[in-house]
Short mmCIF file of C-alpha atoms in Angstrom, two decimals:
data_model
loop_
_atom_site.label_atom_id
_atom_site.label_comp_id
_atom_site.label_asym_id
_atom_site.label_seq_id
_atom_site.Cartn_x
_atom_site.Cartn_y
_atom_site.Cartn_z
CA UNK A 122 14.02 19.00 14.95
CA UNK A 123 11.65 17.31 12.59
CA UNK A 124 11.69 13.21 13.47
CA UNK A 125 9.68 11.91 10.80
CA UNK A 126 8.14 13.41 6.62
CA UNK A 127 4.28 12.82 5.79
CA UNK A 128 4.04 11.98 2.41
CA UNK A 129 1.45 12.77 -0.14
CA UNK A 130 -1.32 14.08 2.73
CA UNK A 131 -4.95 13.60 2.02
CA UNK A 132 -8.33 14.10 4.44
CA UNK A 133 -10.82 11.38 4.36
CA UNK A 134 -13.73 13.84 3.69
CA UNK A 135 -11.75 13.98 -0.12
CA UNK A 136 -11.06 10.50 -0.35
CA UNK A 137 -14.19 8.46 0.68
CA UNK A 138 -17.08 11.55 -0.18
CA UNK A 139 -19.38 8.20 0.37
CA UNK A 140 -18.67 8.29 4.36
CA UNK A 141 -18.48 11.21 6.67
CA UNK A 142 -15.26 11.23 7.96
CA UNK A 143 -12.69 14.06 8.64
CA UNK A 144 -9.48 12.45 9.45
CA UNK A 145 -6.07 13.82 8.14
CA UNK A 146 -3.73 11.30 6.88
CA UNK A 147 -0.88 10.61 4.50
CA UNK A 148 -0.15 7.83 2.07
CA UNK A 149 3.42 6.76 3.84
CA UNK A 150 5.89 8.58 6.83
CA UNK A 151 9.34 8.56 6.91
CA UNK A 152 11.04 8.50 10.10
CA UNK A 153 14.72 7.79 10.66
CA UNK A 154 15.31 5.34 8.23
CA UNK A 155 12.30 3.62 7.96
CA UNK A 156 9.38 4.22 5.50
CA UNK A 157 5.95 2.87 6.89
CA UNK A 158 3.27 2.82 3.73
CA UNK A 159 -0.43 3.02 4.43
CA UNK A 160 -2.48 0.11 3.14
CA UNK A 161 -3.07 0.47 -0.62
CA UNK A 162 -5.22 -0.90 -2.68
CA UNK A 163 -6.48 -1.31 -6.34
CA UNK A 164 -6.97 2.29 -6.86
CA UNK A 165 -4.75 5.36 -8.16
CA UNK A 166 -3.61 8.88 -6.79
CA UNK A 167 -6.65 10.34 -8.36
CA UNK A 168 -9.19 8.05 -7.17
CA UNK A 169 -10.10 5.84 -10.22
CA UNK A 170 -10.56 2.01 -9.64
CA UNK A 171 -8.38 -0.41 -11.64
CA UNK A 172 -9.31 -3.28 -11.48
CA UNK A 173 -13.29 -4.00 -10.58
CA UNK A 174 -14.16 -7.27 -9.54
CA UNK A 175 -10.32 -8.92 -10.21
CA UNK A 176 -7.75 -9.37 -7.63
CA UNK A 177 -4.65 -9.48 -9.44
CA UNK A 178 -5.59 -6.11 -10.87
CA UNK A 179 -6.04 -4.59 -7.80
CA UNK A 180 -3.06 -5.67 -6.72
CA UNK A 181 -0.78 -4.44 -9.15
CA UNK A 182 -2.34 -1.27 -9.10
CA UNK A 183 -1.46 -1.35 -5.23
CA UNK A 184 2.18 -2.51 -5.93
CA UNK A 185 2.20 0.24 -8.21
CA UNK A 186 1.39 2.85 -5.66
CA UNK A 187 3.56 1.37 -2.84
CA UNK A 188 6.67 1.69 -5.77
CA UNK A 189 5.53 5.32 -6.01
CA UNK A 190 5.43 6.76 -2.46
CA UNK A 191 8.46 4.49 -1.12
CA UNK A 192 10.70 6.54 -4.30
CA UNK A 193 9.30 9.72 -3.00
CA UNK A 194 10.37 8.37 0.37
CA UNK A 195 13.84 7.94 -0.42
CA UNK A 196 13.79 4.36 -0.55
CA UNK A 197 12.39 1.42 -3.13
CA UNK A 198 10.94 -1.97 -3.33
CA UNK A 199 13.97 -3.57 -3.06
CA UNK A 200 14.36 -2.54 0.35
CA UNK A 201 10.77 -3.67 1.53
CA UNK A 202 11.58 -5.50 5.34
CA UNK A 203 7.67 -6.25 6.12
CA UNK A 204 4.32 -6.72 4.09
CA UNK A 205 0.66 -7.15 5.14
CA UNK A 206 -1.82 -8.63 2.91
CA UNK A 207 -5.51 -8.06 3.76
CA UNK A 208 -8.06 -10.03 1.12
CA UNK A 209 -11.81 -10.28 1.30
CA UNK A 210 -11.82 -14.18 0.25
CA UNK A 211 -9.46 -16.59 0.91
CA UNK A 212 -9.42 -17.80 -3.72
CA UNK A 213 -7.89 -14.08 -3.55
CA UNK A 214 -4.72 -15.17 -2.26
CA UNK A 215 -3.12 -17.18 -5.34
CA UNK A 216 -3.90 -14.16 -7.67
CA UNK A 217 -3.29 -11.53 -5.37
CA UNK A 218 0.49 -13.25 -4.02
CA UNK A 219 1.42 -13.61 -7.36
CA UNK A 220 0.88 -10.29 -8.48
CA UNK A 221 2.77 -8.86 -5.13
CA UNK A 222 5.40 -11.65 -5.90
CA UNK A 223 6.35 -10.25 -8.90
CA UNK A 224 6.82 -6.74 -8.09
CA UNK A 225 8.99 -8.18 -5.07
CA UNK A 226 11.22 -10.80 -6.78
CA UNK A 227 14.24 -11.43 -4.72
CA UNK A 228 13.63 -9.53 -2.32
CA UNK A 229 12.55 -11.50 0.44
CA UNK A 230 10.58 -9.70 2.77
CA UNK A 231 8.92 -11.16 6.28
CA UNK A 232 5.16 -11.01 5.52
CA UNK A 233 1.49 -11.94 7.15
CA UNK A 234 -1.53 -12.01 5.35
CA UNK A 235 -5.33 -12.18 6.82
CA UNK A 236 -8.82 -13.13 4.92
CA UNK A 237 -10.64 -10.09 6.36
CA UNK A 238 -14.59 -9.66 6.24
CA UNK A 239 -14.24 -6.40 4.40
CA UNK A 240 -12.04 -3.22 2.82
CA UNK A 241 -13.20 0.14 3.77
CA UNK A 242 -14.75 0.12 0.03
CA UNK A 243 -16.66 -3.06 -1.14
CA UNK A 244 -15.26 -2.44 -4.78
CA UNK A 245 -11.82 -2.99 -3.08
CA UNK A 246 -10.73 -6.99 -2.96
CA UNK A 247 -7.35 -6.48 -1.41
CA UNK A 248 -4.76 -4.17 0.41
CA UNK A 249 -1.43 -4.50 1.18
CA UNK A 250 0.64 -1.98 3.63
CA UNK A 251 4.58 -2.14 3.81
CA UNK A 252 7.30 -1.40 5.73
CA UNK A 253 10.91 -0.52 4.00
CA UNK A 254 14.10 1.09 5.12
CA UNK A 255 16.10 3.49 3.62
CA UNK A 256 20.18 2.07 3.48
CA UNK A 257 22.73 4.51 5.12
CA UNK A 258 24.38 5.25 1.46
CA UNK A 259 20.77 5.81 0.28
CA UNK A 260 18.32 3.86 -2.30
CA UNK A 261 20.09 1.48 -4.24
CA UNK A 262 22.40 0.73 -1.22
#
């Protein structure tokens, strides 16, 4: 019986050829009803930056991914539950908040954020991971 779906699997060695790591991963899980996204950031499925240097960028570009992989999930930003923000200086969070805000208007999720000393990247200024379910009658629901 199969508990839980990996979603859009990736090894580090591919995704950060600048460090030498070998860890297998996916961008989000499924399990039951819930969706659990990994932490995203300013860049896209192919590995190109948007956004150098500018928060807000970054963080649509992240929104933009987390829309992605919680529709190939089975689920959608409407049903976010939980968000954490991670940014690298605290004059981040106006730009970065308002870009999340407006991908998540009405919506209401609970949500922490942290100033953090760095992203796995230095290009990368923010990340934001998420947490959504997926309604018994299915997205939309």
């Amino acid at each position: 019986m199969v508990t839980h779906t990996r979603i859009r699997q990736f090894n580090t060695k591919d995704t950060y050829p600048n460090q030498t790591l070998d860890n297998d991963l996916c961008q989000a899980v499924r399990a039951g009803n819930t969706v659990y996204v990994r932490g995203q950031v300013g860049t896209d499925f192919e590995g190109n930056l948007v956004g150098l240097g500018d928060p807000a960028a970054q963080a649509h570009q992240a929104m933009k991914n987390v829309q992605q992989l919680l529709e190939e999930a089975g689920s959608c930003l409407e049903h976010v539950v939980k968000t954490t923000t991670y940014i690298t200086d605290p004059r981040y969070r106006e730009p970065v908040y308002q870009a999340v805000g407006s991908w998540l208007k009405g919506v209401y999720p609970i949500s922490t954020g942290l100033v953090v000393a760095g992203l796995a990247q230095p290009q990368w200024l923010m990340e934001i991971d998420v947490i959504a379910v997926i309604p018994a009658q299915g997205v939309g629901a």
